Amino acid sequence: MGHTLQRCAIGAAAAAALAATAACANGPVDREPTAVEASIIEQMGQPPAPDLDPAETEAARSELVAACMAEDDLEYLGPPETPSLVEWLGLTPDEFAAEYGFGHSTTIDLRPAYEIATADAVEAFRARMDALPEADRNRYRSSELACLQESYAELGLPENGTVHLPDDSPIADYTAQAHEATVADPRLAEAARAWSDCMAGSGFDFESRDEMGLPLQEAAVPFADAFAAQGQALVDAGRDWNDLRAADVLDAEQLAALAELQGRELAAADADHRCAAEGHDPDAVYLQVYDEHLDELTAA
């Protein structure tokens, strides 16, 4: 199938994709960047042009990739239609945060329907891929990869900071070094302390956002599991996951415990939002510092 498509974080979405960044850092690369990779490296750490419309840019990218792959006598199938939960609900990130907080305990009755819709989209994409002649399937990924890289060179990097690269791309070295330098940067530790102090003013004792979010995420799992297990009997009897809500499925004791957890999550999310609005946002500092280190590395 050609090159494996790895996802490496570069530029403004680094903090949201640290796990992917680490996965891409496979050690030093012993080859020189290609001309296309060199063009991408020049853009790393640079903010997008302020007058660009992200939707228009991505539409142009799809057209470019489709035309590029047509030169190889291949039809570009595009990515599977797999929106985030926020996008699937038709909300902006701010609207989602206001209604659902972090979305851990507050969306347990939305996720089954969302996951089914996502799985159906992936399966539909897989079916389209399987319908291609075997020879086209075997060369599809390598052609798509090359054309996507050309789109980065011509149209800039995607706003979400995610790019598709060959396994051995030298770009991985830059992202790994920039992340290591950012984690060691004292500005990040100072930002975390300032955020922690701000959260303490609202009665929360957290040293980091992970310390705040991970326990909430883990505490929501039993409720999500119970909703899925108990809701399945109703679905088997004719109900629809899209229509089921926690109050339809969980018993009174479960609902009371879930409401308590949701109250904690929403309160923490509100405090976090207010701290960020006051300038205490460790993720924003990470992005700024990461981009500075990335810019320094690529300019050297």
C-alpha atoms as a PDB file:
ATOM      1  CA  MET A   1       0.000   0.000   0.000  1.00  0.00           C
ATOM      2  CA  GLY A   2       2.996   2.292  -0.203  1.00  0.00           C
ATOM      3  CA  HIS A   3       4.106   4.519   2.630  1.00  0.00           C
ATOM      4  CA  THR A   4       2.395   4.348   5.981  1.00  0.00           C
ATOM      5  CA  LEU A   5       0.578   7.604   6.695  1.00  0.00           C
ATOM      6  CA  GLN A   6       1.862   8.997   9.961  1.00  0.00           C
ATOM      7  CA  ARG A   7       0.369  12.009  11.644  1.00  0.00           C
ATOM      8  CA  CYS A   8       2.923  14.485  12.993  1.00  0.00           C
ATOM      9  CA  ALA A   9       2.026  17.717  14.741  1.00  0.00           C
ATOM     10  CA  ILE A  10       3.646  20.836  13.354  1.00  0.00           C
ATOM     11  CA  GLY A  11       2.785  24.433  14.025  1.00  0.00           C
ATOM     12  CA  ALA A  12      -0.278  25.619  15.858  1.00  0.00           C
ATOM     13  CA  ALA A  13      -1.935  22.324  16.832  1.00  0.00           C
ATOM     14  CA  ALA A  14       1.073  20.778  18.545  1.00  0.00           C
ATOM     15  CA  ALA A  15      -0.407  20.695  22.039  1.00  0.00           C
ATOM     16  CA  ALA A  16      -3.506  18.880  20.826  1.00  0.00           C
ATOM     17  CA  ALA A  17      -1.451  16.163  19.166  1.00  0.00           C
ATOM     18  CA  LEU A  18       1.497  15.486  21.447  1.00  0.00           C
ATOM     19  CA  ALA A  19       0.903  11.760  21.363  1.00  0.00           C
ATOM     20  CA  ALA A  20       1.028  11.812  17.589  1.00  0.00           C
ATOM     21  CA  THR A  21       4.172  13.908  17.698  1.00  0.00           C
ATOM     22  CA  ALA A  22       5.895  11.400  19.945  1.00  0.00           C
ATOM     23  CA  ALA A  23       4.794   8.565  17.683  1.00  0.00           C
ATOM     24  CA  CYS A  24       6.396  10.321  14.748  1.00  0.00           C
ATOM     25  CA  ALA A  25       9.711  10.808  16.498  1.00  0.00           C
ATOM     26  CA  ASN A  26      11.429   7.599  15.506  1.00  0.00           C
ATOM     27  CA  GLY A  27      14.969   8.848  15.957  1.00  0.00           C
ATOM     28  CA  PRO A  28      17.373  10.676  13.673  1.00  0.00           C
ATOM     29  CA  VAL A  29      16.783  10.474   9.937  1.00  0.00           C
ATOM     30  CA  ASP A  30      19.800   9.981   7.696  1.00  0.00           C
ATOM     31  CA  ARG A  31      18.463  11.450   4.468  1.00  0.00           C
ATOM     32  CA  GLU A  32      18.149  14.983   3.196  1.00  0.00           C
ATOM     33  CA  PRO A  33      14.668  16.511   2.865  1.00  0.00           C
ATOM     34  CA  THR A  34      13.042  16.347  -0.528  1.00  0.00           C
ATOM     35  CA  ALA A  35      12.209  19.631  -2.256  1.00  0.00           C
ATOM     36  CA  VAL A  36       8.607  19.358  -1.047  1.00  0.00           C
ATOM     37  CA  GLU A  37       9.704  18.567   2.510  1.00  0.00           C
ATOM     38  CA  ALA A  38      12.103  21.507   2.424  1.00  0.00           C
ATOM     39  CA  SER A  39       9.186  23.762   1.501  1.00  0.00           C
ATOM     40  CA  ILE A  40       7.159  22.374   4.403  1.00  0.00           C
ATOM     41  CA  ILE A  41      10.074  22.868   6.807  1.00  0.00           C
ATOM     42  CA  GLU A  42      10.284  26.527   5.794  1.00  0.00           C
ATOM     43  CA  GLN A  43       6.677  26.998   6.911  1.00  0.00           C
ATOM     44  CA  MET A  44       7.032  25.243  10.252  1.00  0.00           C
ATOM     45  CA  GLY A  45       6.583  27.505  13.243  1.00  0.00           C
ATOM     46  CA  GLN A  46       5.004  30.221  11.139  1.00  0.00           C
ATOM     47  CA  PRO A  47       1.414  31.362  11.781  1.00  0.00           C
ATOM     48  CA  PRO A  48      -1.082  31.025   8.913  1.00  0.00           C
ATOM     49  CA  ALA A  49      -1.776  34.080   6.809  1.00  0.00           C
ATOM     50  CA  PRO A  50      -4.475  36.119   8.583  1.00  0.00           C
ATOM     51  CA  ASP A  51      -6.544  36.593   5.429  1.00  0.00           C
ATOM     52  CA  LEU A  52      -6.857  32.890   4.612  1.00  0.00           C
ATOM     53  CA  ASP A  53     -10.240  31.219   4.927  1.00  0.00           C
ATOM     54  CA  PRO A  54      -9.542  27.726   6.339  1.00  0.00           C
ATOM     55  CA  ALA A  55     -12.593  26.171   4.672  1.00  0.00           C
ATOM     56  CA  GLU A  56     -11.708  27.635   1.291  1.00  0.00           C
ATOM     57  CA  THR A  57      -8.090  26.539   1.671  1.00  0.00           C
ATOM     58  CA  GLU A  58      -9.065  22.957   2.487  1.00  0.00           C
ATOM     59  CA  ALA A  59     -11.516  22.879  -0.425  1.00  0.00           C
ATOM     60  CA  ALA A  60      -8.710  24.056  -2.700  1.00  0.00           C
ATOM     61  CA  ARG A  61      -6.436  21.396  -1.194  1.00  0.00           C
ATOM     62  CA  SER A  62      -8.927  18.652  -2.053  1.00  0.00           C
ATOM     63  CA  GLU A  63      -9.157  19.955  -5.623  1.00  0.00           C
ATOM     64  CA  LEU A  64      -5.380  20.055  -5.925  1.00  0.00           C
ATOM     65  CA  VAL A  65      -4.964  16.520  -4.589  1.00  0.00           C
ATOM     66  CA  ALA A  66      -7.739  15.244  -6.861  1.00  0.00           C
ATOM     67  CA  ALA A  67      -6.106  16.819  -9.919  1.00  0.00           C
ATOM     68  CA  CYS A  68      -2.697  15.536  -8.870  1.00  0.00           C
ATOM     69  CA  MET A  69      -3.940  11.973  -8.418  1.00  0.00           C
ATOM     70  CA  ALA A  70      -5.822  12.138 -11.715  1.00  0.00           C
ATOM     71  CA  GLU A  71      -2.409  12.458 -13.364  1.00  0.00           C
ATOM     72  CA  ASP A  72      -1.779   8.961 -11.982  1.00  0.00           C
ATOM     73  CA  ASP A  73      -5.165   7.852 -13.350  1.00  0.00           C
ATOM     74  CA  LEU A  74      -6.562   7.597  -9.813  1.00  0.00           C
ATOM     75  CA  GLU A  75      -9.744   9.040  -8.340  1.00  0.00           C
ATOM     76  CA  TYR A  76      -9.190  10.851  -5.049  1.00  0.00           C
ATOM     77  CA  LEU A  77     -11.659   9.409  -2.573  1.00  0.00           C
ATOM     78  CA  GLY A  78     -10.986  12.103   0.012  1.00  0.00           C
ATOM     79  CA  PRO A  79     -10.792  11.445   3.761  1.00  0.00           C
ATOM     80  CA  PRO A  80     -13.592   9.517   5.511  1.00  0.00           C
ATOM     81  CA  GLU A  81     -16.339  11.827   6.751  1.00  0.00           C
ATOM     82  CA  THR A  82     -15.405  11.556  10.424  1.00  0.00           C
ATOM     83  CA  PRO A  83     -16.161  14.848  12.177  1.00  0.00           C
ATOM     84  CA  SER A  84     -15.300  15.417  15.805  1.00  0.00           C
ATOM     85  CA  LEU A  85     -18.120  15.120  18.333  1.00  0.00           C
ATOM     86  CA  VAL A  86     -18.236  18.917  18.484  1.00  0.00           C
ATOM     87  CA  GLU A  87     -18.629  19.174  14.702  1.00  0.00           C
ATOM     88  CA  TRP A  88     -21.147  16.305  14.629  1.00  0.00           C
ATOM     89  CA  LEU A  89     -23.308  18.221  17.100  1.00  0.00           C
ATOM     90  CA  GLY A  90     -23.084  21.319  14.905  1.00  0.00           C
ATOM     91  CA  LEU A  91     -21.535  23.416  17.667  1.00  0.00           C
ATOM     92  CA  THR A  92     -18.546  25.707  17.863  1.00  0.00           C
ATOM     93  CA  PRO A  93     -15.893  24.777  20.451  1.00  0.00           C
ATOM     94  CA  ASP A  94     -17.072  27.634  22.694  1.00  0.00           C
ATOM     95  CA  GLU A  95     -20.711  26.529  22.416  1.00  0.00           C
ATOM     96  CA  PHE A  96     -19.745  22.951  23.231  1.00  0.00           C
ATOM     97  CA  ALA A  97     -17.687  24.045  26.243  1.00  0.00           C
ATOM     98  CA  ALA A  98     -20.531  26.174  27.582  1.00  0.00           C
ATOM     99  CA  GLU A  99     -23.022  23.282  27.373  1.00  0.00           C
ATOM    100  CA  TYR A 100     -20.859  20.207  27.940  1.00  0.00           C
ATOM    101  CA  GLY A 101     -17.705  21.408  29.670  1.00  0.00           C
ATOM    102  CA  PHE A 102     -14.903  19.041  28.721  1.00  0.00           C
ATOM    103  CA  GLY A 103     -17.384  16.479  27.385  1.00  0.00           C
ATOM    104  CA  HIS A 104     -16.326  13.595  29.642  1.00  0.00           C
ATOM    105  CA  SER A 105     -19.318  12.888  31.876  1.00  0.00           C
ATOM    106  CA  THR A 106     -21.718  15.166  30.010  1.00  0.00           C
ATOM    107  CA  THR A 107     -21.790  13.336  26.671  1.00  0.00           C
ATOM    108  CA  ILE A 108     -22.135   9.689  27.657  1.00  0.00           C
ATOM    109  CA  ASP A 109     -25.600   9.520  26.076  1.00  0.00           C
ATOM    110  CA  LEU A 110     -24.414  11.143  22.827  1.00  0.00           C
ATOM    111  CA  ARG A 111     -21.396   8.990  22.121  1.00  0.00           C
ATOM    112  CA  PRO A 112     -23.049   5.711  21.057  1.00  0.00           C
ATOM    113  CA  ALA A 113     -24.918   7.428  18.209  1.00  0.00           C
ATOM    114  CA  TYR A 114     -21.816   9.439  17.308  1.00  0.00           C
ATOM    115  CA  GLU A 115     -19.590   6.373  17.289  1.00  0.00           C
ATOM    116  CA  ILE A 116     -22.073   4.479  15.088  1.00  0.00           C
ATOM    117  CA  ALA A 117     -22.181   7.377  12.617  1.00  0.00           C
ATOM    118  CA  THR A 118     -18.380   7.561  12.570  1.00  0.00           C
ATOM    119  CA  ALA A 119     -18.012   3.804  12.111  1.00  0.00           C
ATOM    120  CA  ASP A 120     -20.532   3.866   9.264  1.00  0.00           C
ATOM    121  CA  ALA A 121     -18.566   6.640   7.533  1.00  0.00           C
ATOM    122  CA  VAL A 122     -15.299   4.749   7.880  1.00  0.00           C
ATOM    123  CA  GLU A 123     -16.927   1.572   6.584  1.00  0.00           C
ATOM    124  CA  ALA A 124     -18.368   3.447   3.598  1.00  0.00           C
ATOM    125  CA  PHE A 125     -14.905   4.808   2.798  1.00  0.00           C
ATOM    126  CA  ARG A 126     -13.385   1.332   3.156  1.00  0.00           C
ATOM    127  CA  ALA A 127     -16.007  -0.050   0.780  1.00  0.00           C
ATOM    128  CA  ARG A 128     -15.112   2.573  -1.818  1.00  0.00           C
ATOM    129  CA  MET A 129     -11.452   1.689  -1.438  1.00  0.00           C
ATOM    130  CA  ASP A 130     -12.170  -2.035  -1.715  1.00  0.00           C
ATOM    131  CA  ALA A 131     -14.128  -1.396  -4.911  1.00  0.00           C
ATOM    132  CA  LEU A 132     -11.014  -0.077  -6.640  1.00  0.00           C
ATOM    133  CA  PRO A 133      -9.103  -2.444  -8.912  1.00  0.00           C
ATOM    134  CA  GLU A 134      -6.332  -4.184  -6.968  1.00  0.00           C
ATOM    135  CA  ALA A 135      -3.586  -2.380  -8.885  1.00  0.00           C
ATOM    136  CA  ASP A 136      -5.141   0.995  -8.003  1.00  0.00           C
ATOM    137  CA  ARG A 137      -5.519   0.040  -4.337  1.00  0.00           C
ATOM    138  CA  ASN A 138      -1.855  -0.931  -4.180  1.00  0.00           C
ATOM    139  CA  ARG A 139      -0.650   2.459  -5.397  1.00  0.00           C
ATOM    140  CA  TYR A 140      -3.386   4.671  -3.981  1.00  0.00           C
ATOM    141  CA  ARG A 141      -1.746   5.572  -0.662  1.00  0.00           C
ATOM    142  CA  SER A 142       1.646   6.427  -2.102  1.00  0.00           C
ATOM    143  CA  SER A 143       0.041   8.647  -4.753  1.00  0.00           C
ATOM    144  CA  GLU A 144      -2.201  10.342  -2.176  1.00  0.00           C
ATOM    145  CA  LEU A 145       0.774  10.924   0.122  1.00  0.00           C
ATOM    146  CA  ALA A 146       2.853  12.557  -2.608  1.00  0.00           C
ATOM    147  CA  CYS A 147      -0.056  14.745  -3.710  1.00  0.00           C
ATOM    148  CA  LEU A 148      -0.879  15.815  -0.155  1.00  0.00           C
ATOM    149  CA  GLN A 149       2.719  16.897   0.347  1.00  0.00           C
ATOM    150  CA  GLU A 150       2.525  18.945  -2.851  1.00  0.00           C
ATOM    151  CA  SER A 151      -0.591  20.607  -1.441  1.00  0.00           C
ATOM    152  CA  TYR A 152       1.320  21.597   1.720  1.00  0.00           C
ATOM    153  CA  ALA A 153       4.052  23.182  -0.379  1.00  0.00           C
ATOM    154  CA  GLU A 154       1.547  25.118  -2.509  1.00  0.00           C
ATOM    155  CA  LEU A 155      -1.270  25.927  -0.079  1.00  0.00           C
ATOM    156  CA  GLY A 156       0.474  25.844   3.273  1.00  0.00           C
ATOM    157  CA  LEU A 157      -0.103  23.521   6.175  1.00  0.00           C
ATOM    158  CA  PRO A 158      -3.592  22.541   7.349  1.00  0.00           C
ATOM    159  CA  GLU A 159      -4.936  24.807  10.066  1.00  0.00           C
ATOM    160  CA  ASN A 160      -5.261  21.861  12.447  1.00  0.00           C
ATOM    161  CA  GLY A 161      -1.500  21.291  12.205  1.00  0.00           C
ATOM    162  CA  THR A 162      -1.809  17.674  11.057  1.00  0.00           C
ATOM    163  CA  VAL A 163       0.076  16.508   8.002  1.00  0.00           C
ATOM    164  CA  HIS A 164       0.687  13.165   6.327  1.00  0.00           C
ATOM    165  CA  LEU A 165       4.346  12.245   5.942  1.00  0.00           C
ATOM    166  CA  PRO A 166       6.483   9.274   4.964  1.00  0.00           C
ATOM    167  CA  ASP A 167       7.740   7.180   7.859  1.00  0.00           C
ATOM    168  CA  ASP A 168      11.311   8.372   7.317  1.00  0.00           C
ATOM    169  CA  SER A 169      10.572  12.077   6.932  1.00  0.00           C
ATOM    170  CA  PRO A 170      13.256  14.376   8.420  1.00  0.00           C
ATOM    171  CA  ILE A 171      10.399  16.619   9.568  1.00  0.00           C
ATOM    172  CA  ALA A 172       9.873  14.239  12.506  1.00  0.00           C
ATOM    173  CA  ASP A 173      13.239  15.304  13.930  1.00  0.00           C
ATOM    174  CA  TYR A 174      12.162  18.944  14.010  1.00  0.00           C
ATOM    175  CA  THR A 175       8.876  18.230  15.779  1.00  0.00           C
ATOM    176  CA  ALA A 176      10.549  15.978  18.361  1.00  0.00           C
ATOM    177  CA  GLN A 177      13.284  18.527  19.121  1.00  0.00           C
ATOM    178  CA  ALA A 178      10.785  21.387  19.331  1.00  0.00           C
ATOM    179  CA  HIS A 179       8.600  19.441  21.751  1.00  0.00           C
ATOM    180  CA  GLU A 180      11.555  18.528  23.977  1.00  0.00           C
ATOM    181  CA  ALA A 181      12.740  22.141  24.035  1.00  0.00           C
ATOM    182  CA  THR A 182       9.233  23.363  24.842  1.00  0.00           C
ATOM    183  CA  VAL A 183       8.724  20.950  27.729  1.00  0.00           C
ATOM    184  CA  ALA A 184      12.042  22.100  29.217  1.00  0.00           C
ATOM    185  CA  ASP A 185      11.279  25.806  28.679  1.00  0.00           C
ATOM    186  CA  PRO A 186      10.737  27.613  32.032  1.00  0.00           C
ATOM    187  CA  ARG A 187       7.903  29.628  30.505  1.00  0.00           C
ATOM    188  CA  LEU A 188       5.799  26.478  30.372  1.00  0.00           C
ATOM    189  CA  ALA A 189       6.330  25.726  34.060  1.00  0.00           C
ATOM    190  CA  GLU A 190       5.508  29.339  34.935  1.00  0.00           C
ATOM    191  CA  ALA A 191       2.322  29.191  32.880  1.00  0.00           C
ATOM    192  CA  ALA A 192       1.272  26.011  34.702  1.00  0.00           C
ATOM    193  CA  ARG A 193       1.896  27.665  38.099  1.00  0.00           C
ATOM    194  CA  ALA A 194      -0.096  30.751  37.130  1.00  0.00           C
ATOM    195  CA  TRP A 195      -2.984  28.595  35.892  1.00  0.00           C
ATOM    196  CA  SER A 196      -2.914  26.506  39.089  1.00  0.00           C
ATOM    197  CA  ASP A 197      -3.019  29.644  41.238  1.00  0.00           C
ATOM    198  CA  CYS A 198      -5.946  30.966  39.221  1.00  0.00           C
ATOM    199  CA  MET A 199      -7.866  27.690  39.570  1.00  0.00           C
ATOM    200  CA  ALA A 200      -7.210  27.721  43.320  1.00  0.00           C
ATOM    201  CA  GLY A 201      -9.147  30.981  43.471  1.00  0.00           C
ATOM    202  CA  SER A 202     -12.201  28.997  42.365  1.00  0.00           C
ATOM    203  CA  GLY A 203     -11.589  26.252  44.904  1.00  0.00           C
ATOM    204  CA  PHE A 204      -9.748  23.770  42.677  1.00  0.00           C
ATOM    205  CA  ASP A 205      -6.393  22.292  43.668  1.00  0.00           C
ATOM    206  CA  PHE A 206      -4.789  21.158  40.390  1.00  0.00           C
ATOM    207  CA  GLU A 207      -1.172  21.459  39.347  1.00  0.00           C
ATOM    208  CA  SER A 208      -1.937  20.849  35.673  1.00  0.00           C
ATOM    209  CA  ARG A 209      -4.784  20.382  33.233  1.00  0.00           C
ATOM    210  CA  ASP A 210      -3.984  16.678  33.055  1.00  0.00           C
ATOM    211  CA  GLU A 211      -4.434  16.418  36.813  1.00  0.00           C
ATOM    212  CA  MET A 212      -7.815  18.061  36.340  1.00  0.00           C
ATOM    213  CA  GLY A 213      -9.052  16.254  33.255  1.00  0.00           C
ATOM    214  CA  LEU A 214      -7.834  12.680  33.537  1.00  0.00           C
ATOM    215  CA  PRO A 215      -9.669  11.866  36.800  1.00  0.00           C
ATOM    216  CA  LEU A 216     -12.888  13.290  35.353  1.00  0.00           C
ATOM    217  CA  GLN A 217     -12.410  11.208  32.238  1.00  0.00           C
ATOM    218  CA  GLU A 218     -11.787   8.049  34.257  1.00  0.00           C
ATOM    219  CA  ALA A 219     -14.732   8.724  36.566  1.00  0.00           C
ATOM    220  CA  ALA A 220     -17.065   8.988  33.558  1.00  0.00           C
ATOM    221  CA  VAL A 221     -16.169   5.536  32.209  1.00  0.00           C
ATOM    222  CA  PRO A 222     -18.454   3.463  34.518  1.00  0.00           C
ATOM    223  CA  PHE A 223     -21.424   5.670  33.612  1.00  0.00           C
ATOM    224  CA  ALA A 224     -20.679   5.426  29.908  1.00  0.00           C
ATOM    225  CA  ASP A 225     -20.349   1.650  30.186  1.00  0.00           C
ATOM    226  CA  ALA A 226     -23.608   1.400  32.138  1.00  0.00           C
ATOM    227  CA  PHE A 227     -25.448   3.579  29.619  1.00  0.00           C
ATOM    228  CA  ALA A 228     -24.192   1.454  26.724  1.00  0.00           C
ATOM    229  CA  ALA A 229     -24.998  -1.846  28.423  1.00  0.00           C
ATOM    230  CA  GLN A 230     -28.407  -0.887  29.805  1.00  0.00           C
ATOM    231  CA  GLY A 231     -29.354   1.114  26.728  1.00  0.00           C
ATOM    232  CA  GLN A 232     -28.677  -1.809  24.419  1.00  0.00           C
ATOM    233  CA  ALA A 233     -31.723  -3.648  25.784  1.00  0.00           C
ATOM    234  CA  LEU A 234     -33.920  -0.662  24.878  1.00  0.00           C
ATOM    235  CA  VAL A 235     -32.369  -0.424  21.426  1.00  0.00           C
ATOM    236  CA  ASP A 236     -32.987  -4.139  20.930  1.00  0.00           C
ATOM    237  CA  ALA A 237     -36.614  -3.457  21.824  1.00  0.00           C
ATOM    238  CA  GLY A 238     -36.930  -0.782  19.151  1.00  0.00           C
ATOM    239  CA  ARG A 239     -35.498   2.436  20.590  1.00  0.00           C
ATOM    240  CA  ASP A 240     -32.900   4.495  18.720  1.00  0.00           C
ATOM    241  CA  TRP A 241     -29.530   5.490  20.180  1.00  0.00           C
ATOM    242  CA  ASN A 242     -30.059   8.979  18.775  1.00  0.00           C
ATOM    243  CA  ASP A 243     -33.117   9.430  20.982  1.00  0.00           C
ATOM    244  CA  LEU A 244     -31.913   7.792  24.191  1.00  0.00           C
ATOM    245  CA  ARG A 245     -30.696   9.991  27.035  1.00  0.00           C
ATOM    246  CA  ALA A 246     -29.268   9.137  30.414  1.00  0.00           C
ATOM    247  CA  ALA A 247     -32.613   9.657  32.169  1.00  0.00           C
ATOM    248  CA  ASP A 248     -34.182   7.013  29.898  1.00  0.00           C
ATOM    249  CA  VAL A 249     -31.590   4.390  30.774  1.00  0.00           C
ATOM    250  CA  LEU A 250     -29.890   4.853  34.153  1.00  0.00           C
ATOM    251  CA  ASP A 251     -31.596   4.232  37.484  1.00  0.00           C
ATOM    252  CA  ALA A 252     -32.150   6.918  40.125  1.00  0.00           C
ATOM    253  CA  GLU A 253     -28.971   6.113  42.045  1.00  0.00           C
ATOM    254  CA  GLN A 254     -26.867   6.180  38.881  1.00  0.00           C
ATOM    255  CA  LEU A 255     -28.453   9.439  37.750  1.00  0.00           C
ATOM    256  CA  ALA A 256     -27.757  11.111  41.079  1.00  0.00           C
ATOM    257  CA  ALA A 257     -24.111  10.062  41.026  1.00  0.00           C
ATOM    258  CA  LEU A 258     -23.756  11.131  37.384  1.00  0.00           C
ATOM    259  CA  ALA A 259     -25.324  14.528  38.110  1.00  0.00           C
ATOM    260  CA  GLU A 260     -22.789  15.074  40.899  1.00  0.00           C
ATOM    261  CA  LEU A 261     -19.901  14.220  38.567  1.00  0.00           C
ATOM    262  CA  GLN A 262     -21.290  16.429  35.805  1.00  0.00           C
ATOM    263  CA  GLY A 263     -21.599  19.314  38.257  1.00  0.00           C
ATOM    264  CA  ARG A 264     -17.939  18.940  39.181  1.00  0.00           C
ATOM    265  CA  GLU A 265     -16.905  18.794  35.537  1.00  0.00           C
ATOM    266  CA  LEU A 266     -18.922  21.839  34.503  1.00  0.00           C
ATOM    267  CA  ALA A 267     -17.630  23.844  37.461  1.00  0.00           C
ATOM    268  CA  ALA A 268     -14.016  22.930  36.662  1.00  0.00           C
ATOM    269  CA  ALA A 269     -14.546  23.716  32.983  1.00  0.00           C
ATOM    270  CA  ASP A 270     -16.062  27.094  33.836  1.00  0.00           C
ATOM    271  CA  ALA A 271     -13.140  27.954  36.122  1.00  0.00           C
ATOM    272  CA  ASP A 272     -10.663  26.829  33.468  1.00  0.00           C
ATOM    273  CA  HIS A 273     -12.426  28.981  30.863  1.00  0.00           C
ATOM    274  CA  ARG A 274     -12.332  32.037  33.130  1.00  0.00           C
ATOM    275  CA  CYS A 275      -8.634  31.507  33.891  1.00  0.00           C
ATOM    276  CA  ALA A 276      -7.849  31.236  30.188  1.00  0.00           C
ATOM    277  CA  ALA A 277      -9.828  34.434  29.545  1.00  0.00           C
ATOM    278  CA  GLU A 278      -7.656  36.148  32.171  1.00  0.00           C
ATOM    279  CA  GLY A 279      -4.521  35.063  30.314  1.00  0.00           C
ATOM    280  CA  HIS A 280      -3.703  31.910  32.266  1.00  0.00           C
ATOM    281  CA  ASP A 281      -3.726  29.293  29.507  1.00  0.00           C
ATOM    282  CA  PRO A 282      -0.869  26.734  29.574  1.00  0.00           C
ATOM    283  CA  ASP A 283      -1.907  25.249  26.220  1.00  0.00           C
ATOM    284  CA  ALA A 284      -1.716  28.637  24.520  1.00  0.00           C
ATOM    285  CA  VAL A 285       1.730  29.178  26.049  1.00  0.00           C
ATOM    286  CA  TYR A 286       2.794  25.743  24.839  1.00  0.00           C
ATOM    287  CA  LEU A 287       1.742  26.611  21.291  1.00  0.00           C
ATOM    288  CA  GLN A 288       3.587  29.926  21.354  1.00  0.00           C
ATOM    289  CA  VAL A 289       6.786  28.484  22.822  1.00  0.00           C
ATOM    290  CA  TYR A 290       6.649  25.390  20.609  1.00  0.00           C
ATOM    291  CA  ASP A 291       6.338  27.523  17.488  1.00  0.00           C
ATOM    292  CA  GLU A 292       9.247  29.708  18.633  1.00  0.00           C
ATOM    293  CA  HIS A 293      11.501  26.681  19.108  1.00  0.00           C
ATOM    294  CA  LEU A 294      10.321  25.181  15.830  1.00  0.00           C
ATOM    295  CA  ASP A 295      11.042  28.423  14.015  1.00  0.00           C
ATOM    296  CA  GLU A 296      14.526  28.583  15.554  1.00  0.00           C
ATOM    297  CA  LEU A 297      15.273  24.987  14.549  1.00  0.00           C
ATOM    298  CA  THR A 298      14.102  25.366  10.973  1.00  0.00           C
ATOM    299  CA  ALA A 299      15.901  28.698  10.547  1.00  0.00           C
ATOM    300  CA  ALA A 300      19.234  27.256  11.722  1.00  0.00           C
END
